[in-house]
């Protein structure tokens, strides 16, 4: 490692993708291929982007790629301990200087910001939290339906 610090050697963007990330990439590639194929026939594809690697960001009215399914670890715990951001400004993780933002990953509990919504400004962390909140509310609604059947 020479004179380089551990933080400069282990950068988030140098990690290989996980199997789960690969699956999400394949879904998006398949969806794009369907769109291109439909351009030749003139008929719109009947694929739903929300089931093919995309999530709707209602605040901005755009589709965002799903890089990992919810509740999926971005890397093994041993790797996460090696790779973390150390943002310490008044608005931590708000620029590309943050290793997590540059790597297009949400911050974790190992980062200085601790991925706390009230302090961390990483848009990937905020998006992950929105997805988790939406999944939690969907589970609550399905449990309400199950309870009403009894």
PDB file of C-alpha atoms in Angstrom:
ATOM      1  CA  UNK A   1       0.000   0.000   0.000  1.00  0.00           C
ATOM      2  CA  UNK A   2       2.984   2.296   0.314  1.00  0.00           C
ATOM      3  CA  UNK A   3       2.281   5.729   1.738  1.00  0.00           C
ATOM      4  CA  UNK A   4      -1.348   5.892   0.635  1.00  0.00           C
ATOM      5  CA  UNK A   5      -3.933   5.894   3.373  1.00  0.00           C
ATOM      6  CA  UNK A   6      -6.449   3.070   3.596  1.00  0.00           C
ATOM      7  CA  UNK A   7      -9.269   5.461   2.672  1.00  0.00           C
ATOM      8  CA  UNK A   8      -7.612   6.486  -0.601  1.00  0.00           C
ATOM      9  CA  UNK A   9      -6.854   2.880  -1.608  1.00  0.00           C
ATOM     10  CA  UNK A  10     -10.362   1.522  -1.011  1.00  0.00           C
ATOM     11  CA  UNK A  11     -12.765   3.581  -3.070  1.00  0.00           C
ATOM     12  CA  UNK A  12     -16.431   2.673  -3.453  1.00  0.00           C
ATOM     13  CA  UNK A  13     -16.375   3.017  -7.219  1.00  0.00           C
ATOM     14  CA  UNK A  14     -13.687   0.323  -7.497  1.00  0.00           C
ATOM     15  CA  UNK A  15     -15.890  -2.410  -5.991  1.00  0.00           C
ATOM     16  CA  UNK A  16     -17.146  -5.041  -8.426  1.00  0.00           C
ATOM     17  CA  UNK A  17     -20.937  -5.269  -8.723  1.00  0.00           C
ATOM     18  CA  UNK A  18     -22.788  -7.818  -6.622  1.00  0.00           C
ATOM     19  CA  UNK A  19     -25.013 -10.530  -8.103  1.00  0.00           C
ATOM     20  CA  UNK A  20     -28.069  -8.539  -7.023  1.00  0.00           C
ATOM     21  CA  UNK A  21     -26.773  -5.429  -8.822  1.00  0.00           C
ATOM     22  CA  UNK A  22     -26.127  -7.554 -11.917  1.00  0.00           C
ATOM     23  CA  UNK A  23     -29.755  -8.759 -11.912  1.00  0.00           C
ATOM     24  CA  UNK A  24     -31.026  -5.159 -11.749  1.00  0.00           C
ATOM     25  CA  UNK A  25     -28.739  -4.199 -14.644  1.00  0.00           C
ATOM     26  CA  UNK A  26     -30.038  -7.118 -16.720  1.00  0.00           C
ATOM     27  CA  UNK A  27     -33.653  -6.079 -16.020  1.00  0.00           C
ATOM     28  CA  UNK A  28     -32.959  -2.537 -17.233  1.00  0.00           C
ATOM     29  CA  UNK A  29     -31.065  -3.793 -20.306  1.00  0.00           C
ATOM     30  CA  UNK A  30     -33.932  -6.154 -21.174  1.00  0.00           C
ATOM     31  CA  UNK A  31     -36.458  -3.332 -20.784  1.00  0.00           C
ATOM     32  CA  UNK A  32     -34.369  -1.082 -23.060  1.00  0.00           C
ATOM     33  CA  UNK A  33     -34.092  -3.852 -25.665  1.00  0.00           C
ATOM     34  CA  UNK A  34     -37.895  -4.230 -25.598  1.00  0.00           C
ATOM     35  CA  UNK A  35     -38.283  -0.502 -26.259  1.00  0.00           C
ATOM     36  CA  UNK A  36     -35.858  -0.637 -29.179  1.00  0.00           C
ATOM     37  CA  UNK A  37     -37.572  -3.713 -30.627  1.00  0.00           C
ATOM     38  CA  UNK A  38     -40.988  -2.049 -30.334  1.00  0.00           C
ATOM     39  CA  UNK A  39     -39.655   0.957 -32.254  1.00  0.00           C
ATOM     40  CA  UNK A  40     -39.335  -1.336 -35.281  1.00  0.00           C
ATOM     41  CA  UNK A  41     -42.907  -2.625 -35.001  1.00  0.00           C
ATOM     42  CA  UNK A  42     -44.621   0.608 -34.005  1.00  0.00           C
ATOM     43  CA  UNK A  43     -46.312  -1.017 -31.004  1.00  0.00           C
ATOM     44  CA  UNK A  44     -45.491   0.076 -27.476  1.00  0.00           C
ATOM     45  CA  UNK A  45     -44.019  -2.646 -25.258  1.00  0.00           C
ATOM     46  CA  UNK A  46     -46.320  -3.932 -22.538  1.00  0.00           C
ATOM     47  CA  UNK A  47     -43.504  -4.112 -19.980  1.00  0.00           C
ATOM     48  CA  UNK A  48     -43.817  -2.055 -16.800  1.00  0.00           C
ATOM     49  CA  UNK A  49     -40.615  -0.109 -16.031  1.00  0.00           C
ATOM     50  CA  UNK A  50     -41.356  -0.388 -12.295  1.00  0.00           C
ATOM     51  CA  UNK A  51     -41.018  -4.178 -12.602  1.00  0.00           C
ATOM     52  CA  UNK A  52     -37.889  -3.938 -14.745  1.00  0.00           C
ATOM     53  CA  UNK A  53     -35.234  -2.248 -12.644  1.00  0.00           C
ATOM     54  CA  UNK A  54     -36.725   1.230 -12.225  1.00  0.00           C
ATOM     55  CA  UNK A  55     -38.429   3.071  -9.359  1.00  0.00           C
ATOM     56  CA  UNK A  56     -40.574   6.178  -9.642  1.00  0.00           C
ATOM     57  CA  UNK A  57     -39.382   9.321  -7.887  1.00  0.00           C
ATOM     58  CA  UNK A  58     -42.666  11.190  -7.512  1.00  0.00           C
ATOM     59  CA  UNK A  59     -41.001  14.312  -6.098  1.00  0.00           C
ATOM     60  CA  UNK A  60     -39.146  14.945  -9.357  1.00  0.00           C
ATOM     61  CA  UNK A  61     -41.421  13.030 -11.745  1.00  0.00           C
ATOM     62  CA  UNK A  62     -38.656  10.791 -13.080  1.00  0.00           C
ATOM     63  CA  UNK A  63     -37.675   7.137 -13.113  1.00  0.00           C
ATOM     64  CA  UNK A  64     -34.542   6.237 -11.163  1.00  0.00           C
ATOM     65  CA  UNK A  65     -32.570   3.026 -11.686  1.00  0.00           C
ATOM     66  CA  UNK A  66     -32.718   0.433  -8.922  1.00  0.00           C
ATOM     67  CA  UNK A  67     -29.084  -0.374  -8.282  1.00  0.00           C
ATOM     68  CA  UNK A  68     -29.887  -2.926  -5.573  1.00  0.00           C
ATOM     69  CA  UNK A  69     -33.160  -4.403  -4.349  1.00  0.00           C
ATOM     70  CA  UNK A  70     -34.351  -3.033  -0.978  1.00  0.00           C
ATOM     71  CA  UNK A  71     -32.807  -4.643   2.125  1.00  0.00           C
ATOM     72  CA  UNK A  72     -29.824  -5.870   0.101  1.00  0.00           C
ATOM     73  CA  UNK A  73     -26.377  -5.205   1.497  1.00  0.00           C
ATOM     74  CA  UNK A  74     -24.113  -3.375  -0.943  1.00  0.00           C
ATOM     75  CA  UNK A  75     -21.135  -5.487   0.078  1.00  0.00           C
ATOM     76  CA  UNK A  76     -20.077  -7.966   2.749  1.00  0.00           C
ATOM     77  CA  UNK A  77     -19.728  -6.437   6.206  1.00  0.00           C
ATOM     78  CA  UNK A  78     -15.937  -6.828   6.134  1.00  0.00           C
ATOM     79  CA  UNK A  79     -15.741  -4.716   2.974  1.00  0.00           C
ATOM     80  CA  UNK A  80     -18.112  -2.057   4.277  1.00  0.00           C
ATOM     81  CA  UNK A  81     -15.852  -1.587   7.290  1.00  0.00           C
ATOM     82  CA  UNK A  82     -12.984  -0.754   4.923  1.00  0.00           C
ATOM     83  CA  UNK A  83     -14.948   1.642   2.751  1.00  0.00           C
ATOM     84  CA  UNK A  84     -16.704   4.609   4.240  1.00  0.00           C
ATOM     85  CA  UNK A  85     -17.016   8.314   3.707  1.00  0.00           C
ATOM     86  CA  UNK A  86     -15.710  10.806   6.197  1.00  0.00           C
ATOM     87  CA  UNK A  87     -17.782  13.841   5.216  1.00  0.00           C
ATOM     88  CA  UNK A  88     -17.786  16.435   7.958  1.00  0.00           C
ATOM     89  CA  UNK A  89     -19.189  19.640   6.462  1.00  0.00           C
ATOM     90  CA  UNK A  90     -22.424  21.290   7.566  1.00  0.00           C
ATOM     91  CA  UNK A  91     -24.152  19.494   4.671  1.00  0.00           C
ATOM     92  CA  UNK A  92     -22.365  16.127   4.610  1.00  0.00           C
ATOM     93  CA  UNK A  93     -22.528  13.927   1.536  1.00  0.00           C
ATOM     94  CA  UNK A  94     -24.053  16.628  -0.674  1.00  0.00           C
ATOM     95  CA  UNK A  95     -21.378  16.695  -3.402  1.00  0.00           C
ATOM     96  CA  UNK A  96     -19.306  14.309  -5.529  1.00  0.00           C
ATOM     97  CA  UNK A  97     -16.447  14.786  -3.034  1.00  0.00           C
ATOM     98  CA  UNK A  98     -18.279  12.231  -0.878  1.00  0.00           C
ATOM     99  CA  UNK A  99     -17.031   8.751  -1.779  1.00  0.00           C
ATOM    100  CA  UNK A 100     -20.505   7.284  -1.405  1.00  0.00           C
ATOM    101  CA  UNK A 101     -22.131   9.863  -3.713  1.00  0.00           C
ATOM    102  CA  UNK A 102     -19.311   9.463  -6.254  1.00  0.00           C
ATOM    103  CA  UNK A 103     -19.814   5.689  -6.147  1.00  0.00           C
ATOM    104  CA  UNK A 104     -23.598   6.141  -6.586  1.00  0.00           C
ATOM    105  CA  UNK A 105     -24.232   4.326  -3.319  1.00  0.00           C
ATOM    106  CA  UNK A 106     -26.114   5.208  -0.194  1.00  0.00           C
ATOM    107  CA  UNK A 107     -24.155   5.967   2.941  1.00  0.00           C
ATOM    108  CA  UNK A 108     -24.002   3.335   5.649  1.00  0.00           C
ATOM    109  CA  UNK A 109     -23.794   3.157   9.412  1.00  0.00           C
ATOM    110  CA  UNK A 110     -20.008   3.045   9.008  1.00  0.00           C
ATOM    111  CA  UNK A 111     -19.859   6.515   7.446  1.00  0.00           C
ATOM    112  CA  UNK A 112     -19.260   9.577   9.578  1.00  0.00           C
ATOM    113  CA  UNK A 113     -22.808  10.795   8.794  1.00  0.00           C
ATOM    114  CA  UNK A 114     -24.135   7.382   9.935  1.00  0.00           C
ATOM    115  CA  UNK A 115     -26.658   7.596   7.030  1.00  0.00           C
ATOM    116  CA  UNK A 116     -28.989   9.510   9.319  1.00  0.00           C
ATOM    117  CA  UNK A 117     -31.728  11.181   7.314  1.00  0.00           C
ATOM    118  CA  UNK A 118     -31.606  14.373   9.379  1.00  0.00           C
ATOM    119  CA  UNK A 119     -27.907  14.968   8.599  1.00  0.00           C
ATOM    120  CA  UNK A 120     -26.857  12.984   5.501  1.00  0.00           C
ATOM    121  CA  UNK A 121     -27.567  14.771   2.196  1.00  0.00           C
ATOM    122  CA  UNK A 122     -26.626  11.857  -0.093  1.00  0.00           C
ATOM    123  CA  UNK A 123     -29.509  11.554  -2.584  1.00  0.00           C
ATOM    124  CA  UNK A 124     -28.885   7.786  -2.871  1.00  0.00           C
ATOM    125  CA  UNK A 125     -29.379   7.426   0.897  1.00  0.00           C
ATOM    126  CA  UNK A 126     -32.569   9.500   0.731  1.00  0.00           C
ATOM    127  CA  UNK A 127     -33.889   7.441  -2.207  1.00  0.00           C
ATOM    128  CA  UNK A 128     -33.107   4.182  -0.398  1.00  0.00           C
ATOM    129  CA  UNK A 129     -35.006   5.449   2.654  1.00  0.00           C
ATOM    130  CA  UNK A 130     -38.022   6.398   0.479  1.00  0.00           C
ATOM    131  CA  UNK A 131     -38.058   2.925  -1.083  1.00  0.00           C
ATOM    132  CA  UNK A 132     -37.803   1.236   2.322  1.00  0.00           C
ATOM    133  CA  UNK A 133     -40.601   3.454   3.695  1.00  0.00           C
ATOM    134  CA  UNK A 134     -42.804   2.628   0.688  1.00  0.00           C
ATOM    135  CA  UNK A 135     -42.153  -1.099   1.121  1.00  0.00           C
ATOM    136  CA  UNK A 136     -42.937  -0.841   4.833  1.00  0.00           C
ATOM    137  CA  UNK A 137     -46.249   0.902   4.139  1.00  0.00           C
ATOM    138  CA  UNK A 138     -47.114  -1.695   1.457  1.00  0.00           C
ATOM    139  CA  UNK A 139     -46.466  -4.471   3.976  1.00  0.00           C
ATOM    140  CA  UNK A 140     -48.617  -2.683   6.564  1.00  0.00           C
ATOM    141  CA  UNK A 141     -51.483  -2.359   4.064  1.00  0.00           C
ATOM    142  CA  UNK A 142     -51.268  -6.041   3.081  1.00  0.00           C
ATOM    143  CA  UNK A 143     -51.323  -6.997   6.772  1.00  0.00           C
ATOM    144  CA  UNK A 144     -54.427  -4.829   7.239  1.00  0.00           C
ATOM    145  CA  UNK A 145     -56.129  -6.739   4.410  1.00  0.00           C
ATOM    146  CA  UNK A 146     -55.123 -10.062   5.956  1.00  0.00           C
ATOM    147  CA  UNK A 147     -56.524  -8.996   9.337  1.00  0.00           C
ATOM    148  CA  UNK A 148     -59.862  -7.897   7.840  1.00  0.00           C
ATOM    149  CA  UNK A 149     -60.418 -11.315   6.225  1.00  0.00           C
ATOM    150  CA  UNK A 150     -60.571 -13.045   9.615  1.00  0.00           C
TER     151      UNK A 150
END
